[in-house]
Coordinates of C-alpha atoms and ligand atoms in Angstrom, one line a residue:
X245 CA 124.9 198.3 65.1
X246 CA 122.9 200.2 67.8
X247 CA 120.2 198.1 69.6
X248 CA 117.1 199.1 71.6
X249 CA 115.1 197.3 74.2
X250 CA 112.1 198.7 76.2
X251 CA 109.7 197.2 78.7
X252 CA 106.6 198.1 80.7
X253 CA 105.7 195.5 83.3
X254 CA 104.6 194.9 86.9
X255 CA 107.8 193.2 87.8
X256 CA 111.4 194.4 87.8
X257 CA 112.4 194.6 84.1
X258 CA 116.1 195.2 84.5
X259 CA 117.0 191.6 83.8
X260 CA 114.9 191.7 80.6
X261 CA 116.6 194.9 79.5
X262 CA 120.1 193.5 80.1
X263 CA 119.3 190.1 78.6
X264 CA 118.0 191.9 75.5
X265 CA 121.3 193.9 75.2
X266 CA 123.2 190.7 75.6
X267 CA 121.3 189.2 72.7
X268 CA 122.0 192.3 70.6
X269 CA 125.7 192.4 71.4
X270 CA 126.5 190.5 68.2
X271 CA 125.4 193.5 66.1
X272 CA 128.5 195.5 67.3
X273 CA 128.6 198.3 69.8
X274 CA 131.0 200.4 71.8
X275 CA 128.9 201.5 74.8
X276 CA 125.7 200.5 76.5
X277 CA 123.2 201.7 79.1
X278 CA 119.9 201.2 80.9
X279 CA 117.4 203.6 82.4
X280 CA 114.4 202.8 84.6
X281 CA 111.5 204.5 86.3
X282 CA 111.6 203.9 90.0
X283 CA 109.9 207.0 91.3
X284 CA 112.4 209.1 89.5
X285 CA 114.6 208.3 86.5
X286 CA 117.7 206.2 87.2
X287 CA 120.4 205.3 84.7
X288 CA 123.6 203.2 84.4
X289 CA 126.0 203.4 81.4
X290 CA 129.2 201.8 80.4
X291 CA 131.8 202.1 77.7
X292 CA 132.7 198.5 78.3
X293 CA 130.7 195.3 77.6
X294 CA 127.1 194.6 78.8
X295 CA 128.6 192.2 81.4
X296 CA 130.3 195.3 83.0
X297 CA 127.0 197.2 83.0
X298 CA 125.4 194.2 84.6
X299 CA 128.0 194.3 87.4
X300 CA 127.5 198.0 87.9
X301 CA 123.8 197.5 88.3
X302 CA 124.1 194.5 90.5
X303 CA 126.2 196.6 92.9
X304 CA 123.7 199.4 93.1
X305 CA 120.4 197.6 93.7
X306 CA 118.9 199.2 90.6
X307 CA 115.3 198.2 89.8
X308 CA 112.3 199.4 88.0
X309 CA 109.1 198.3 86.2
X310 CA 109.4 200.6 83.2
X311 CA 112.6 201.1 81.3
X312 CA 114.7 201.2 78.2
X313 CA 118.2 200.0 77.3
X314 CA 120.6 200.5 74.5
X315 CA 123.8 199.4 72.8
X316 CA 125.5 202.3 71.0
X317 CA 127.8 202.2 67.9
X318 CA 129.3 205.7 67.9
X319 CA 128.4 208.0 65.0
X320 CA 128.1 211.5 66.6
X321 CA 130.7 211.8 69.4
X322 CA 133.3 209.3 70.7
X323 CA 132.4 206.1 72.6
X324 CA 132.3 207.8 76.0
X325 CA 130.0 207.5 79.0
X326 CA 128.4 211.0 78.4
X327 CA 127.6 210.0 74.8
X328 CA 126.1 206.6 75.8
X329 CA 122.4 206.2 75.8
X330 CA 119.9 206.5 77.5
X331 CA 119.9 210.3 77.3
X332 CA 118.0 212.3 79.9
X333 CA 116.4 215.7 79.8
X334 CA 115.7 217.6 83.0
X335 CA 113.0 220.1 84.0
X336 CA 113.6 223.6 85.3
X337 CA 114.4 222.2 88.8
X338 CA 117.1 220.0 87.4
X339 CA 115.0 216.8 88.0
X340 CA 115.4 214.4 85.1
X341 CA 112.0 214.0 83.4
X342 CA 112.6 212.3 80.0
X343 CA 114.8 209.3 79.1
X344 CA 115.4 208.3 75.5
X345 CA 117.4 205.9 73.3
X346 CA 117.9 206.2 69.6
X347 CA 119.2 204.2 66.6
X348 CA 120.0 206.0 63.4
X349 CA 121.1 209.5 62.5
X350 CA 119.3 212.8 62.8
X351 CA 120.5 215.0 60.0
X352 CA 119.0 218.3 61.2
X353 CA 120.2 217.9 64.8
X354 CA 122.5 220.9 64.8
X355 CA 119.6 223.2 63.8
X356 CA 117.4 221.8 66.6
X357 CA 120.2 221.9 69.1
X358 CA 120.8 225.6 68.4
X359 CA 117.1 226.3 69.0
X360 CA 117.0 224.3 72.2
X361 CA 120.2 225.9 73.5
X362 CA 118.7 229.3 72.9
X363 CA 115.8 228.1 75.1
X364 CA 118.2 227.3 77.9
X365 CA 118.7 223.5 77.4
X366 CA 122.2 222.3 78.2
X367 CA 123.9 219.5 76.4
X368 CA 126.2 217.1 78.1
X369 CA 127.0 214.9 75.0
X370 CA 128.0 215.4 71.4
X371 CA 125.2 213.1 70.2
X372 CA 122.2 213.8 67.9
X373 CA 120.2 211.7 70.3
X374 CA 120.3 214.2 73.3
X375 CA 118.6 216.7 71.0
X376 CA 115.6 214.4 70.7
X377 CA 115.4 213.9 74.5
X378 CA 115.4 217.7 75.0
X379 CA 112.9 218.2 72.1
X380 CA 110.5 215.7 73.6
X381 CA 110.9 217.4 77.0
X382 CA 110.3 220.8 75.5
X383 CA 107.2 219.8 73.6
X384 CA 105.8 217.7 76.4
X385 CA 102.1 218.5 77.0
X386 CA 101.1 215.9 79.6
X387 CA 100.7 213.1 77.1
X388 CA 104.0 211.4 76.0
X389 CA 102.4 209.6 73.0
X390 CA 100.9 212.8 71.6
X391 CA 104.2 214.6 72.2
X392 CA 106.3 212.1 70.4
X393 CA 103.9 212.1 67.4
X394 CA 104.6 215.8 67.1
X395 CA 108.3 215.8 68.0
X396 CA 109.3 213.2 65.4
X397 CA 107.8 215.4 62.6
X398 CA 110.7 217.8 63.4
X399 CA 113.3 215.1 62.7
X400 CA 115.0 214.6 59.4
X401 CA 117.1 211.4 58.9
X402 CA 116.6 207.9 60.1
X403 CA 115.6 206.8 63.5
X404 CA 114.1 204.3 65.8
X405 CA 113.5 205.7 69.3
X406 CA 112.1 204.5 72.7
X407 CA 111.3 207.1 75.3
X408 CA 109.6 207.3 78.7
X409 CA 109.1 210.0 81.2
X410 CA 108.8 210.7 84.9
X411 CA 105.2 211.8 84.9
X412 CA 103.8 208.6 83.2
X413 CA 105.4 205.7 85.0
X414 CA 103.8 202.9 83.0
X415 CA 104.3 204.0 79.5
X416 CA 107.1 203.7 76.9
X417 CA 106.6 205.3 73.5
X418 CA 108.4 204.2 70.4
X419 CA 108.7 205.6 66.8
X420 CA 110.5 204.4 63.7
X421 CA 111.5 205.9 60.4
X422 CA 114.3 204.2 58.4
X423 CA 115.5 202.0 61.3
X424 CA 113.8 198.8 62.5
X425 CA 111.6 198.7 65.7
X426 CA 109.1 196.1 66.9
X427 CA 106.7 195.4 69.7
X428 CA 106.8 192.3 71.8
X429 CA 103.4 191.4 73.4
X430 CA 103.2 189.9 76.8
X431 CA 100.6 189.2 79.4
X432 CA 100.0 192.4 81.4
X433 CA 103.4 193.6 80.1
X434 CA 104.7 194.7 76.8
X435 CA 108.0 195.4 75.2
X436 CA 109.9 197.2 72.4
X437 CA 113.0 196.2 70.6
X438 CA 115.0 196.9 67.5
X439 CA 115.4 193.1 66.8
X440 CA 113.2 190.2 67.7
X441 CA 116.3 188.4 68.9
X442 CA 116.4 190.8 71.9
X443 CA 113.1 189.5 73.2
X444 CA 113.8 185.7 72.7
X445 CA 112.8 184.0 75.9
X446 CA 110.5 186.9 76.9
X447 CA 107.9 186.8 74.2
X448 CA 107.5 185.3 70.7
X449 CA 104.5 187.5 69.8
X450 CA 105.9 190.3 67.6
X451 CA 104.4 193.2 65.8
X452 CA 106.8 194.9 63.2
X453 CA 106.3 198.6 63.0
X454 CA 106.1 200.2 59.6
X455 CA 107.9 203.4 58.4
X456 CA 106.5 206.5 60.2
X457 CA 104.7 204.5 62.9
X458 CA 104.5 205.7 66.5
X459 CA 103.6 203.3 69.3
X460 CA 102.2 203.7 72.7
X461 CA 103.3 200.7 74.9
X462 CA 101.5 200.3 78.2
X463 CA 100.9 197.4 80.6
X464 CA 97.7 196.1 78.9
X465 CA 97.7 197.8 75.6
X466 CA 99.7 198.8 72.6
X467 CA 98.4 201.5 70.2
X468 CA 100.0 202.3 66.9
X469 CA 99.5 205.3 64.6
X470 CA 100.9 205.7 61.1
X471 CA 102.8 208.6 59.7
X472 CA 99.5 210.6 59.4
X473 CA 98.7 209.9 63.1
X474 CA 95.8 207.6 62.0
X475 CA 95.4 204.6 64.4
X476 CA 96.4 201.4 62.6
X477 CA 96.5 197.7 63.3
X478 CA 99.6 195.8 62.4
X479 CA 99.7 192.0 62.2
X480 CA 101.0 189.9 65.1
X481 CA 103.7 187.3 64.1
X482 CA 104.8 184.4 66.1
X483 CA 108.6 184.5 65.9
X484 CA 110.6 181.6 67.3
X485 CA 113.7 179.6 66.6
X486 CA 116.2 182.0 68.1
X487 CA 117.4 179.9 71.0
X488 CA 119.4 177.6 68.7
X489 CA 121.3 180.5 67.3
X490 CA 122.4 181.7 70.7
X491 CA 123.7 178.3 71.7
X492 CA 127.4 177.9 70.7
X493 CA 127.4 174.1 71.0
X494 CA 130.9 172.7 70.6
X495 CA 132.2 175.8 68.9
X496 CA 134.4 178.6 70.4
X497 CA 132.8 181.4 68.4
X498 CA 129.7 182.1 66.5
X499 CA 131.8 182.6 63.3
X500 CA 133.2 179.1 63.6
X501 CA 129.8 177.7 64.3
X502 CA 128.3 179.5 61.3
X503 CA 131.1 178.4 59.0
X504 CA 130.3 174.8 60.0
X505 CA 126.6 175.3 59.6
X506 CA 127.0 176.0 55.9
X507 CA 126.1 172.5 54.6
X508 CA 122.8 172.8 56.7
X509 CA 122.2 176.3 55.6
X510 CA 122.5 175.4 51.9
X511 CA 120.3 172.4 52.4
X512 CA 117.6 174.6 53.9
X513 CA 118.0 177.3 51.2
X514 CA 117.4 174.6 48.6
X515 CA 114.5 173.0 50.5
X516 CA 111.6 172.1 48.2
X517 CA 113.5 172.9 44.9
X518 CA 112.5 170.4 42.2
X519 CA 113.4 172.6 39.2
X520 CA 114.3 176.1 38.2
X521 CA 110.9 177.8 38.1
X522 CA 110.1 181.5 38.4
X523 CA 107.5 180.9 41.2
X524 CA 110.5 180.4 43.6
X525 CA 110.8 184.2 43.6
X526 CA 107.1 185.0 44.1
X527 CA 103.8 184.8 42.3
X528 CA 104.5 187.6 39.9
X529 CA 108.0 186.4 39.0
X530 CA 107.0 184.7 35.7
X531 CA 105.6 187.9 34.3
X532 CA 108.4 190.1 35.6
X533 CA 111.1 187.7 34.3
X534 CA 109.5 187.8 30.9
X535 CA 109.7 191.6 30.8
X536 CA 113.2 192.4 32.0
X537 CA 116.1 192.7 29.7
X538 CA 118.9 193.3 32.2
X539 CA 119.8 193.2 35.9
X540 CA 121.0 195.9 38.3
X541 CA 122.3 194.5 41.6
X542 CA 122.8 196.7 44.6
X543 CA 124.5 195.6 47.8
X544 CA 127.1 196.3 50.5
X545 CA 130.0 194.4 52.1
X546 CA 130.0 190.6 51.7
X547 CA 126.7 190.7 50.0
X548 CA 128.3 192.9 47.3
X549 CA 130.8 190.1 46.6
X550 CA 128.2 187.5 46.3
X551 CA 126.5 189.8 43.7
X552 CA 129.8 190.2 41.9
X553 CA 130.1 186.4 41.6
X554 CA 126.6 186.2 40.3
X555 CA 127.4 188.7 37.5
X556 CA 129.7 186.0 36.0
X557 CA 126.9 183.5 36.2
X558 CA 124.1 185.7 35.0
X559 CA 126.0 186.9 31.9
X560 CA 127.6 183.7 30.9
X561 CA 124.8 181.2 31.7
X562 CA 121.6 183.3 31.4
X563 CA 123.0 185.7 28.9
X564 CA 121.5 188.7 30.7
X565 CA 123.5 191.9 30.9
X566 CA 124.2 192.5 34.6
X567 CA 125.5 195.5 36.5
X568 CA 126.6 195.2 40.1
X569 CA 127.1 198.3 42.2
X570 CA 127.9 199.2 45.8
X571 CA 124.7 200.7 47.2
X572 CA 126.4 203.7 48.8
X573 CA 127.8 204.7 45.5
X574 CA 124.7 204.1 43.4
X575 CA 122.5 206.1 45.6
X576 CA 124.4 209.3 45.1
X577 CA 125.1 209.3 41.4
X578 CA 123.0 209.8 38.3
X579 CA 123.0 206.5 36.4
X580 CA 121.7 206.0 32.9
X581 CA 118.6 204.1 33.7
X582 CA 117.2 201.1 31.9
X583 CA 113.7 200.9 33.4
X584 CA 113.4 197.2 32.3
X585 CA 116.4 196.2 34.3
X586 CA 115.4 194.1 37.3
X587 CA 116.8 195.7 40.5
X588 CA 118.1 193.0 42.8
X589 CA 119.1 193.9 46.3
X590 CA 121.2 191.3 48.1
X591 CA 121.4 191.6 51.9
X592 CA 121.7 189.3 54.9
X593 CA 119.8 191.6 57.2
X594 CA 117.5 193.3 54.8
X595 CA 118.0 196.5 56.9
X596 CA 121.3 197.9 55.6
X597 CA 120.6 201.7 55.3
X598 CA 122.6 202.2 52.0
X599 CA 121.0 199.2 50.3
X600 CA 117.5 200.3 51.3
X601 CA 118.1 203.8 50.1
X602 CA 119.6 202.6 46.8
X603 CA 116.5 200.4 46.3
X604 CA 114.3 203.4 46.9
X605 CA 116.4 205.6 44.6
X606 CA 116.3 203.0 41.8
X607 CA 112.5 202.9 42.0
X608 CA 112.4 206.7 41.9
X609 CA 114.6 206.6 38.8
X610 CA 112.0 204.5 37.1
X611 CA 113.1 200.9 37.5
X612 CA 109.8 198.9 37.3
X613 CA 110.7 195.7 39.0
X614 CA 112.7 194.6 42.1
X615 CA 113.8 191.5 43.8
X616 CA 115.3 190.9 47.3
X617 CA 117.7 188.1 48.1
X618 CA 117.6 188.3 51.8
X619 CA 118.0 186.3 55.0
X620 CA 115.3 188.0 57.0
X621 CA 111.7 187.5 55.8
X622 CA 110.3 190.3 57.9
X623 CA 112.9 192.9 56.9
X624 CA 112.2 196.2 55.2
X625 CA 113.9 195.1 52.0
X626 CA 111.7 192.1 51.6
X627 CA 108.6 194.3 52.3
X628 CA 109.7 196.9 49.8
X629 CA 110.5 194.6 46.8
X630 CA 108.0 193.0 44.4
X631 CA 109.8 189.7 44.4
X632 CA 112.0 187.9 46.9
X633 CA 114.0 184.8 47.7
X634 CA 114.7 184.0 51.3
X635 CA 118.0 182.4 52.1
X636 CA 117.6 180.1 55.0
X637 CA 120.9 180.6 56.6
X638 CA 119.3 181.1 60.1
X639 CA 120.3 183.9 62.4
X640 CA 123.9 185.0 61.7
X641 CA 125.6 186.4 64.8
X642 CA 129.3 186.7 63.8
X643 CA 129.9 190.2 62.4
X644 CA 132.0 188.6 59.6
X645 CA 129.4 187.1 57.3
X646 CA 129.9 183.5 56.3
X647 CA 126.8 181.3 55.9
X648 CA 124.8 184.3 54.6
X649 CA 127.4 184.6 51.8
X650 CA 127.2 181.0 50.6
X651 CA 123.4 180.9 50.8
X652 CA 123.2 184.2 48.9
X653 CA 125.4 182.5 46.2
X654 CA 123.0 179.5 46.2
X655 CA 120.0 181.8 45.7
X656 CA 121.7 183.8 43.0
X657 CA 122.6 180.6 41.2
X658 CA 118.9 179.6 41.3
X659 CA 118.0 183.0 39.8
X660 CA 120.6 182.5 37.1
X661 CA 119.3 179.0 36.3
X662 CA 115.7 180.2 36.2
X663 CA 116.4 183.0 33.9
X664 CA 118.6 180.8 31.7
X665 CA 115.8 178.3 31.4
X666 CA 113.2 180.9 30.5
X667 CA 115.5 182.2 27.9
X668 CA 116.0 178.8 26.3
X669 CA 119.6 178.5 27.4
X670 CA 119.2 175.4 29.6
X671 CA 118.3 171.9 28.3
X672 CA 116.4 169.5 30.5
X673 CA 119.6 167.5 30.8
X674 CA 121.6 170.5 31.9
X675 CA 118.8 171.4 34.4
X676 CA 119.0 167.9 35.8
X677 CA 122.7 168.0 36.1
X678 CA 122.7 171.4 37.9
X679 CA 120.0 170.2 40.3
X680 CA 122.1 167.2 41.1
X681 CA 125.2 169.3 41.7
X682 CA 123.2 171.7 44.0
X683 CA 121.9 168.7 46.0
X684 CA 125.4 167.3 46.4
X685 CA 126.8 170.7 47.4
X686 CA 126.3 170.2 51.2
X687 CA 128.4 167.0 51.0
X688 CA 131.1 168.7 49.0
X689 CA 131.2 171.4 51.6
X690 CA 131.7 168.8 54.3
X691 CA 134.8 167.6 52.6
X692 CA 136.1 171.2 52.4
X693 CA 135.3 171.8 56.1
X694 CA 137.4 168.7 56.9
X695 CA 140.5 170.6 55.7
X696 CA 140.3 172.7 58.9
X697 CA 143.5 171.1 60.5
X698 CA 145.6 171.9 57.4
X699 CA 144.3 175.5 57.5
X700 CA 145.1 175.9 61.2
X701 CA 148.8 175.0 60.4
X702 CA 148.8 177.9 57.9
X703 CA 147.1 180.3 60.2
X704 CA 150.1 180.1 62.6
X705 CA 152.4 181.7 60.1
X706 CA 149.7 184.2 58.9
X707 CA 149.2 185.5 62.4
X708 CA 152.7 187.0 62.3
X709 CA 152.1 189.0 59.1
X710 CA 150.8 192.5 58.8
X711 CA 149.9 192.3 55.0
X712 CA 148.5 189.7 52.6
X713 CA 147.6 189.6 49.0
X714 CA 144.8 187.5 47.6
X715 CA 144.6 186.5 44.0
X716 CA 141.8 185.0 41.9
X717 CA 140.6 185.1 38.3
X718 CA 137.2 185.2 36.7
X719 CA 134.4 183.7 38.8
X720 CA 136.9 183.4 41.7
X721 CA 138.1 187.0 41.7
X722 CA 135.2 188.0 43.9
X723 CA 136.0 185.0 46.1
X724 CA 139.5 186.4 46.6
X725 CA 138.0 189.8 47.5
X726 CA 135.8 188.1 50.0
X727 CA 138.7 186.2 51.5
X728 CA 140.7 189.4 51.9
X729 CA 137.7 191.1 53.5
X730 CA 137.3 188.3 56.0
X731 CA 141.0 188.4 57.0
X732 CA 141.1 192.2 57.5
X733 CA 137.7 192.3 59.3
X734 CA 138.6 189.9 62.1
X735 CA 142.4 189.6 62.2
X736 CA 143.2 193.3 61.4
X737 CA 145.9 192.1 58.9
X738 CA 145.9 194.5 55.9
X739 CA 144.7 192.4 53.0
X740 CA 144.0 193.3 49.4
X741 CA 142.6 191.2 46.6
X742 CA 143.4 191.5 42.9
X743 CA 142.4 189.8 39.7
X744 CA 145.7 187.8 39.2
X745 CA 146.1 189.3 35.7
X746 CA 146.5 192.8 37.3
X747 CA 149.6 191.8 39.4
X748 CA 152.0 193.4 36.9
X749 CA 150.0 196.6 37.0
X750 CA 150.9 197.4 40.6
X751 CA 150.7 194.9 43.4
X752 CA 153.7 193.0 42.3
X753 CA 155.7 195.9 43.6
X754 CA 154.7 194.8 47.1
X755 CA 155.7 191.2 46.8
X756 CA 158.7 190.2 48.9
X757 CA 159.5 187.1 51.1
X758 CA 157.4 188.8 53.8
X759 CA 154.3 188.9 51.6
X760 CA 151.9 185.9 51.8
X761 CA 150.0 185.6 48.5
X762 CA 146.8 183.6 48.9
X763 CA 145.7 182.2 45.5
X764 CA 142.3 180.8 44.8
X765 CA 143.2 178.2 42.1
X766 CA 140.3 176.1 41.0
X767 CA 140.9 173.8 38.1
X768 CA 138.9 175.9 35.6
X769 CA 139.6 177.3 32.2
X770 CA 141.9 180.0 33.6
X771 CA 144.2 177.7 35.6
X772 CA 147.1 177.9 33.2
X773 CA 147.0 181.7 33.2
X774 CA 146.9 181.6 37.0
X775 CA 149.9 179.4 37.1
X776 CA 151.9 182.0 35.2
X777 CA 150.8 184.7 37.7
X778 CA 152.0 182.4 40.5
X779 CA 155.4 182.2 38.8
X780 CA 155.5 186.0 38.8
X781 CA 155.1 185.9 42.5
X782 CA 157.6 183.2 43.1
X783 CA 160.2 184.9 41.0
X784 CA 160.0 187.8 43.5
X785 CA 160.4 185.6 46.5
X786 CA 156.7 185.8 47.5
X787 CA 155.2 183.0 49.5
X788 CA 152.2 181.4 47.8
X789 CA 149.4 179.8 49.7
X790 CA 147.3 178.0 47.1
X791 CA 143.8 176.6 47.4
X792 CA 143.7 174.1 44.5
X793 CA 141.3 171.5 43.3
X794 CA 142.5 167.9 43.7
X795 CA 142.4 167.4 39.9
X796 CA 144.6 170.4 39.1
X797 CA 148.1 168.9 39.5
X798 CA 149.3 171.7 41.6
X799 CA 151.8 170.5 44.2
X800 CA 153.6 172.1 47.1
X801 CA 157.3 173.1 46.5
X802 CA 159.6 175.6 48.0
X803 CA 157.7 178.8 48.7
X804 CA 154.5 177.2 47.4
X805 CA 152.1 175.8 50.0
X806 CA 149.1 173.9 48.5
X807 CA 145.9 172.8 50.2
X808 CA 143.7 170.6 48.0
X809 CA 140.0 170.8 47.8
X810 CA 137.9 168.1 46.3
X811 CA 137.6 167.8 42.5
X812 CA 136.7 170.9 40.6
X813 CA 133.0 171.7 41.2
X814 CA 132.2 173.6 37.9
X815 CA 130.1 176.7 38.1
X816 CA 129.4 176.2 41.8
X817 CA 133.1 176.1 42.6
X818 CA 133.1 179.6 44.3
X819 CA 130.8 178.2 47.0
X820 CA 133.4 175.7 47.9
X821 CA 136.5 177.9 47.5
X822 CA 135.3 180.6 49.9
X823 CA 135.1 178.2 52.8
X824 CA 138.8 177.7 53.3
X825 CA 139.3 181.4 53.1
X826 CA 136.7 181.9 55.9
X827 CA 138.6 179.3 58.0
X828 CA 142.0 180.9 57.3
X829 CA 140.6 184.3 58.5
X830 CA 139.0 182.7 61.6
X831 CA 142.1 180.7 62.7
X832 CA 144.5 183.6 62.0
X833 CA 142.3 185.9 64.1
X834 CA 142.2 183.3 66.8
X835 CA 146.0 183.0 66.8
X836 CA 146.2 186.8 67.1
X837 CA 143.7 186.9 70.0
X838 CA 141.2 189.3 68.5
X839 CA 137.6 189.4 69.4
X840 CA 136.5 187.3 66.4
X841 CA 132.7 187.7 66.7
X842 CA 132.8 191.4 67.5
X843 CA 135.7 192.9 65.6
X844 CA 136.6 196.5 66.6
X845 CA 134.7 199.3 65.0
X846 CA 132.5 197.0 63.0
X847 CA 128.8 196.3 63.3
X848 CA 126.7 193.4 62.1
X849 CA 123.8 195.4 60.7
X850 CA 124.7 198.8 59.4
X851 CA 121.4 200.7 59.9
X852 CA 123.0 204.2 59.4
X853 CA 124.6 205.4 56.2
Ligands
LIG6 C1 128.1 194.9 57.6 C2 128.4 193.5 58.0 C3 128.8 192.7 56.8 C4 127.7 192.7 55.8 C5 127.4 194.1 55.4 C6 126.2 194.2 54.5 O1 129.3 195.5 57.1 O2 129.4 193.5 59.0 O3 129.0 191.3 57.3 O4 128.2 192.0 54.6 O5 127.1 194.9 56.5 O6 125.1 193.8 55.3 P1 123.8 193.1 54.7 O7 122.9 192.8 55.9 O8 123.1 194.1 53.8 O9 124.2 191.9 53.9

């Protein structure tokens, strides 16, 4: 979603501001812009890609030592140049004096806009952001830091902002509430960004701001105050290892690279695991796990589907009642609360606005314990939960989540096993066997990845379709949902997933020769039921595309296309079965010529509700 970069230096910082935007492109955006101080305020904006902005700037000899840049994902107002950030606010003579970029949503912007309009401020955009620029300008008292401290108190909603002004040429002020913002420390120069990735190659010394912090970034100092305007020190972290993530290697897209990284990502997620022990989830986990009697999982998107899969495991293996809910639904309803249910948030980014709000709400409702399964150790979600397990997928750049999903499943399986063991539902022999299966999982995944050429052949015919159905049963129903989500996200083919037993209750009406029906068909206890559902599809002329296990005796025939995975992988089978669906979506999108890593209208990290 939106991205922020800011810099104060003694050299031209335009290349840093642009490179930062390039590194944030993966988050999804529809316009971008840069503003610098070079005596006055100068700005360039584009509704195209960062590369186009770069060209515009190169042609105009645009330079400066202080500045901010932004990628915008439209919320208030269409993706148009006048709505792109940075936003300016002029003084009475019409000279631009304040430049500002913003991530998030200001809920009371209309009220503030009316006030400012009455004072004579003119608005050239439909954004909530321009309101903050004018507000800062209006409240400016000669000290930008002090002004921003006061101005943000007027704002309701979620925001991260970076602002500079004409009268203080070597200063950028930042503030965060509900959206991430961090400081990058340099030598005689300092930076701001919404994501450490933006500053890779510039600095690895990072300070993460806390909720309500305001920061004064100058050439040789950074000063932070908390929500009560009290000066605070925040720890400095050394953050590296981003350069590998940016490098595509032999792959055409980040999504393809990330699909193929899954064996490594799972190996890393399992690193150091010798047994299923509560301490994997934090020091207090043993006590917490003793106390809880149920689980409430909250998540969005792909993370929600990993949680849905885990419900099958948690209930059948650990015997613990588990409820899984979409975070944006949970946060606005009145659930019957079981305070002893462990709240588990599942998130790749750890910053998804709805999941964070749902976590906060669950705590307010009286849930005593919380756990985050997350890919970013420094994220708000990890900071705000009592327990955590970090998936070690590495940076995920493709908007369509792949390696984050399979590592989340791995972590949720570890949680299941740990709870099962504590509840006397796992013998030492079973523990040994599950550990063995987990360790072999990366190899099993390699065999599935080797099926790519067969899947490419299918993708050619999928690329010509506009609709697809996905079927699964039991543990693999959420995998069918995830497969359909992947296909629609990046190929724009309308795809829906159903539990196969529901076919007769509606979707069968859609089945014709034109309808490809992708079937996730592991050789588990439900295979015979699933075969009957497949017959129902064939009888209506539907084309079946079946992912079967090699030991399931399912063979290709007229209208039935079968790709065989290795032998059935038991409880961990969903982790294998999702991979061909990822590859099918990827190659179908490739054949349709879509922007695989940055699908239209979507963002990687959804930091607004
Ligand atoms: C966005 C991304 C998805 C992701 C979802 C939840 O929609 O495009 O890939 O699954 O957010 O994100 P999270 O970071 O909380 O897992």
